[in-house]
Short mmCIF file of C-alpha atoms in Angstrom, two decimals:
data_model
loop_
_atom_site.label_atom_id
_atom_site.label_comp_id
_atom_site.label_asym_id
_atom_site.label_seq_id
_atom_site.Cartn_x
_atom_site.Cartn_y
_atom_site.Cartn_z
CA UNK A 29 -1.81 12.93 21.91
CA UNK A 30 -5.43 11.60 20.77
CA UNK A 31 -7.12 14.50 17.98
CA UNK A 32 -10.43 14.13 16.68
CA UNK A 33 -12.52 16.33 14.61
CA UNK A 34 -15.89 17.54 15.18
CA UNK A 35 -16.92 18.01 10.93
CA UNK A 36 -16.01 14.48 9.74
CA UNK A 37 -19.16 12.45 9.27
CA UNK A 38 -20.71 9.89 7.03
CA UNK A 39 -21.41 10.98 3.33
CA UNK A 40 -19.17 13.93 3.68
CA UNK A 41 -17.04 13.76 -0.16
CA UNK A 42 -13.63 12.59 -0.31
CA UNK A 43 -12.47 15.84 -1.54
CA UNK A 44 -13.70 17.47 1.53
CA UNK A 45 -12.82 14.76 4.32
CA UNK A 46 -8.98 15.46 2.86
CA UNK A 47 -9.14 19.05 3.61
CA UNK A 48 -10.46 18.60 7.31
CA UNK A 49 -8.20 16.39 7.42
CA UNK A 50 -5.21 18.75 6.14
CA UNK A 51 -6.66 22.04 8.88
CA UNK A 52 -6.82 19.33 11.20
CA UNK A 53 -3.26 18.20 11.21
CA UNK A 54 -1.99 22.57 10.46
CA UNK A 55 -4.16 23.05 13.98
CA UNK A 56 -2.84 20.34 15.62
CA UNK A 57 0.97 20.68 14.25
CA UNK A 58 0.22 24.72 15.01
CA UNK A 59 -0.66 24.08 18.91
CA UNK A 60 1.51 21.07 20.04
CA UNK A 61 4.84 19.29 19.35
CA UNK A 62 3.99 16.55 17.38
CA UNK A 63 6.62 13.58 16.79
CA UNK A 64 5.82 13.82 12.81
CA UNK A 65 7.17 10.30 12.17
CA UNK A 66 4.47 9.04 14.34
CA UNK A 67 1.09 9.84 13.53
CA UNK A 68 -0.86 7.49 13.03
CA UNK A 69 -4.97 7.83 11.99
CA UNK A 70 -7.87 5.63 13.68
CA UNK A 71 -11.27 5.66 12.13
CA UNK A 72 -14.84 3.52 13.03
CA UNK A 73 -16.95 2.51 10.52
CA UNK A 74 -16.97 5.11 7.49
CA UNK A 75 -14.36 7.30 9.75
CA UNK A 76 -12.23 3.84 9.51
CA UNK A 77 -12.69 4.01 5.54
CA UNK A 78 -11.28 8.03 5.40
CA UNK A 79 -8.97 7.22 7.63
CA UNK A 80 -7.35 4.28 5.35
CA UNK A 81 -8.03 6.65 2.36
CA UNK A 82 -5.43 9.74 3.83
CA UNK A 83 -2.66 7.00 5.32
CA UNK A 84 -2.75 5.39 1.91
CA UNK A 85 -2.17 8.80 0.14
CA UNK A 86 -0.37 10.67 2.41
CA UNK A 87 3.65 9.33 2.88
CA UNK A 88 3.63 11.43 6.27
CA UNK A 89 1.19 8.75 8.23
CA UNK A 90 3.23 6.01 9.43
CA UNK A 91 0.22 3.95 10.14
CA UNK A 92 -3.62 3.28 10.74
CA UNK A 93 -6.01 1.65 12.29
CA UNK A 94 -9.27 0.80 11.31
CA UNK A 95 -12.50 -0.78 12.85
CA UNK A 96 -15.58 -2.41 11.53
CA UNK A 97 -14.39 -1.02 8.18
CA UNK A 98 -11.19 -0.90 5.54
CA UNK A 99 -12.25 -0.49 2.05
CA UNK A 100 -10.73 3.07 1.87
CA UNK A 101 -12.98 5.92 0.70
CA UNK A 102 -10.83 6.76 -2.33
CA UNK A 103 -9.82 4.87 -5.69
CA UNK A 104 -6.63 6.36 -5.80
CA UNK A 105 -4.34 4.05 -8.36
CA UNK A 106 -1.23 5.36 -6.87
CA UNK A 107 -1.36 3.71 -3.57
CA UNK A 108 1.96 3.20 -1.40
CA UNK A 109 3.49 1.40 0.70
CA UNK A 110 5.92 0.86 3.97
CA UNK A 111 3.18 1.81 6.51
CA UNK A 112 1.08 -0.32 8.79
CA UNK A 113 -2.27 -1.76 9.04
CA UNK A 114 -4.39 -2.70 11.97
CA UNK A 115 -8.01 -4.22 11.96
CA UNK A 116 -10.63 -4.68 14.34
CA UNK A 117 -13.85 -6.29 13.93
CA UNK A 118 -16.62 -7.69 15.61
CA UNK A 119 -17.51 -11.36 14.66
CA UNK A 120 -21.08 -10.54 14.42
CA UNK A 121 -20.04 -7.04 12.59
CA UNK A 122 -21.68 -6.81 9.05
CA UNK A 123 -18.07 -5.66 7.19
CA UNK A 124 -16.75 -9.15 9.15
CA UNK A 125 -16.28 -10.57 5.50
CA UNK A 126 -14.41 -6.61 4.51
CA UNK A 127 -12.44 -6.40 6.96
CA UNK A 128 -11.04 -10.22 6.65
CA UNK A 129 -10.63 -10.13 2.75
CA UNK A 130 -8.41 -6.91 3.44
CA UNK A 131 -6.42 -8.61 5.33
CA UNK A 132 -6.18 -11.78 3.26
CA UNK A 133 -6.67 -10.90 0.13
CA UNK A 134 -6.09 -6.97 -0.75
CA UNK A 135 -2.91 -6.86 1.33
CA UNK A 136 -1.38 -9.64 0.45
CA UNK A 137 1.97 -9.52 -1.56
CA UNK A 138 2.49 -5.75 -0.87
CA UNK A 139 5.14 -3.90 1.48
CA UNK A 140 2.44 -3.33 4.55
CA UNK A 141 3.06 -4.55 7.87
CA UNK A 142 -0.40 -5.99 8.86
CA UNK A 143 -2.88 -7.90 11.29
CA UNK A 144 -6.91 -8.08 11.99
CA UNK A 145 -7.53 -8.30 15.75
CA UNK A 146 -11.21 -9.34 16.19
CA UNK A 147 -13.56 -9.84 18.78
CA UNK A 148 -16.90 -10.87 20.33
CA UNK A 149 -19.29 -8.31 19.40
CA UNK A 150 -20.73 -6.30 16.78
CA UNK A 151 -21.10 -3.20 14.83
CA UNK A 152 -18.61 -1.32 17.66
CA UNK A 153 -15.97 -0.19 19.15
CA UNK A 154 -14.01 -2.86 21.48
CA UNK A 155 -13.46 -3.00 24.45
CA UNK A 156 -10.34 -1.26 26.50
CA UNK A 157 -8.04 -4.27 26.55
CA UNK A 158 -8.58 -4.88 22.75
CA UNK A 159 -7.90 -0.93 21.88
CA UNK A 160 -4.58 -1.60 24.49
CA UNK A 161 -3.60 -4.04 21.88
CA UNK A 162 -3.97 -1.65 19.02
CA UNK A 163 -1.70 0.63 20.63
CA UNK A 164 1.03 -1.45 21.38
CA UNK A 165 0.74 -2.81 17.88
CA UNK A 166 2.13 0.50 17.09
CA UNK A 167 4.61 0.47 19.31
CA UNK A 168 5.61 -3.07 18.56
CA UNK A 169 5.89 -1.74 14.73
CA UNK A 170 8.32 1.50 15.73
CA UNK A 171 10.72 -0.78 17.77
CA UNK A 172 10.53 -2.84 14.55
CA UNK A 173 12.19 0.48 12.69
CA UNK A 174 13.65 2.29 15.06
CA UNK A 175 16.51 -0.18 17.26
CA UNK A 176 16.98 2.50 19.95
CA UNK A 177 13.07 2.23 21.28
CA UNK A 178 13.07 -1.46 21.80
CA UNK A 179 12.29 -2.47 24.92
CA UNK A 180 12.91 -6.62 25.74
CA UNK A 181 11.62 -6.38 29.21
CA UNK A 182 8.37 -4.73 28.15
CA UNK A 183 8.02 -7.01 25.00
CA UNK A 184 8.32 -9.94 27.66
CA UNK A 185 5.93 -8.91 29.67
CA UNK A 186 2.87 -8.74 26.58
CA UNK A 187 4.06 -11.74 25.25
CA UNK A 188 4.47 -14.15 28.04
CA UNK A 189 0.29 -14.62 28.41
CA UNK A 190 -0.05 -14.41 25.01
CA UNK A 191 2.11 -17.89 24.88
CA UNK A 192 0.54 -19.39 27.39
CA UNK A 193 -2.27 -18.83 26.21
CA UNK A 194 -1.47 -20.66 22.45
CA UNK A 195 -0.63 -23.42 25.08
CA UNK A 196 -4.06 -23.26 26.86
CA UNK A 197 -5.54 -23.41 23.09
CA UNK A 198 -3.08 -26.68 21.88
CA UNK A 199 -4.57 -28.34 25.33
CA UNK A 200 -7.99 -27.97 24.52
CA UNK A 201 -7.61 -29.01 20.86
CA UNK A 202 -8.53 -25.60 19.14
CA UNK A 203 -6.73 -26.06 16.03
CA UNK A 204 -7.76 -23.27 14.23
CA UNK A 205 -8.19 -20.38 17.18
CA UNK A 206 -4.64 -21.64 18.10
CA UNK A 207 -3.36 -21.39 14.61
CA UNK A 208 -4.76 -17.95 14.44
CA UNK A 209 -3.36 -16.85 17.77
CA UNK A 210 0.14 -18.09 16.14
CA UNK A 211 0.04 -16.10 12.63
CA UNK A 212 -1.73 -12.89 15.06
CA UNK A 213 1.51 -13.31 17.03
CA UNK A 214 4.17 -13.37 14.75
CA UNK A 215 2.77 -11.10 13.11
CA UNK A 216 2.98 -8.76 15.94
CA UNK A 217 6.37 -10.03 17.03
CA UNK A 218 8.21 -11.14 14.30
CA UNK A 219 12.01 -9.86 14.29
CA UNK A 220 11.55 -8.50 17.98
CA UNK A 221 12.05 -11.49 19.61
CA UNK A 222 12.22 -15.18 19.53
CA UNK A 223 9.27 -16.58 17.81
CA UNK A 224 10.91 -20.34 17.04
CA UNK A 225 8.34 -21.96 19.51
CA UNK A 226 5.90 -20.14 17.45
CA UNK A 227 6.91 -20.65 14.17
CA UNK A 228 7.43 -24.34 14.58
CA UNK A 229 3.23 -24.81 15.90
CA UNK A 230 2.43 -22.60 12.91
CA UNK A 231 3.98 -24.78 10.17
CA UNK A 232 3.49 -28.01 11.20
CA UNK A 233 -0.28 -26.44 11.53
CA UNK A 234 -0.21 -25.53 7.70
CA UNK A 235 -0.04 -29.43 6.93
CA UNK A 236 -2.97 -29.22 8.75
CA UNK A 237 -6.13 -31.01 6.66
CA UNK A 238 -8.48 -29.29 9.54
CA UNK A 239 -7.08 -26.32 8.96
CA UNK A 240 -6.55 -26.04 5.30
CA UNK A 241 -11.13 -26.08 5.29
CA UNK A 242 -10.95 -23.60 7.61
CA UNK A 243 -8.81 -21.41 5.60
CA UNK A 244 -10.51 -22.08 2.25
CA UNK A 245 -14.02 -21.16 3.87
CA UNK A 246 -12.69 -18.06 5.27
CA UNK A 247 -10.86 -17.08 1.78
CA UNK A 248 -14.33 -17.85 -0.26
CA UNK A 249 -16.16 -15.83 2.36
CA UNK A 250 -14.08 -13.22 1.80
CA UNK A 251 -14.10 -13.03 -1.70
CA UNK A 252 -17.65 -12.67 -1.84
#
């Protein structure tokens, strides 16, 4: 079940994005049968920033997902925890630097499952396949806490290309997009199934002199 609202814009005040967001979730909860320990919010751009802003204030979202955007639109000091993150970004987007010191830096060292998925593009939405990711990112996460929803045939099936392609990426010497691919993917995977192939690129890829510049440029981008 996909809801969207029709009020929420840009420059609308926190105070007032929380209660469309509160008759937006009475309507919906009112007119369907809604799961309640899934919902999940999804926000572009300043929507991405609200959206971040409820899940981190609101223990009933179990996760969100944000694009071209994070910083959420509150300064709440009581933020919690135990929910999960997705980002998506452009590599030509203008929050590029945002969205990658949220995941590096702000989220770092507390209890949220997280991962940035980016793309070729810009200030936008992806495309299809890269918004098929995002969803089984959540579905990857509610296996994770929920045993009885696993599925090892279906986890298979998304992972097998996803390994040969970290292959492809070792052949043609692409130490950093393949050291990226690895941390992306065991991010995703981690405790679902068995990641030792993985793992074992991804450290000896931290010893990694090429890699360690990489990193640093990325973390000064991002903090400035």
């Amino acid at each position: 079940i996909i809801v969207g609202s029709n009020n929420s814009k840009n420059g609308t005040a926190w105070e007032e994005s929380q209660n469309i967001a509160n008759k937006l979730f009475a309507d919906a909860g009112n007119r369907l049968s809604i799961n309640t320990q899934r919902i999940y919010l999804l926000g572009f751009s300043g929507g991405a920033r609200v959206a971040n802003a409820i899940t981190i204030t609101n223990g009933s979202i179990a996760g969100v997902i944000c694009c071209g955007a994070a910083a959420p639109a509150t300064n709440s000091t009581s933020l919690r925890s135990n929910y999960s993150f997705l980002g998506i970004v452009g590599n030509e987007d203008f929050n590029y630097i945002e969205m990658r010191k949220y995941d590096m830096v702000d989220l770092a060292g507390h209890n949220v499952k997280h991962a940035l998925i980016t793309f070729d593009g810009k200030h936008e939405w992806p495309a299809k396949a890269t918004m098929d990711e995002a969803f089984w990112w959540l579905e990857l996460n509610e296996m994770r806490k929920n045993s009885s929803t696993k599925n090892d045939s279906l986890i298979a099936k998304h992972i097998k290309p996803v390994l040969k392609q970290i292959e492809l990426l070792q052949q043609k010497k692409q130490v950093f997009e393949t050291y990226n691919l690895c941390r992306k993917t065991i991010n995703f995977y981690d405790g679902l199934t068995d990641l030792s192939s993985c793992f074992a690129i991804y450290k000896s890829m931290q010893i990694n002199s090429e890699i360690d510049k990489q990193l640093k440029q990325e973390i000064g981008r991002a903090h400035v």
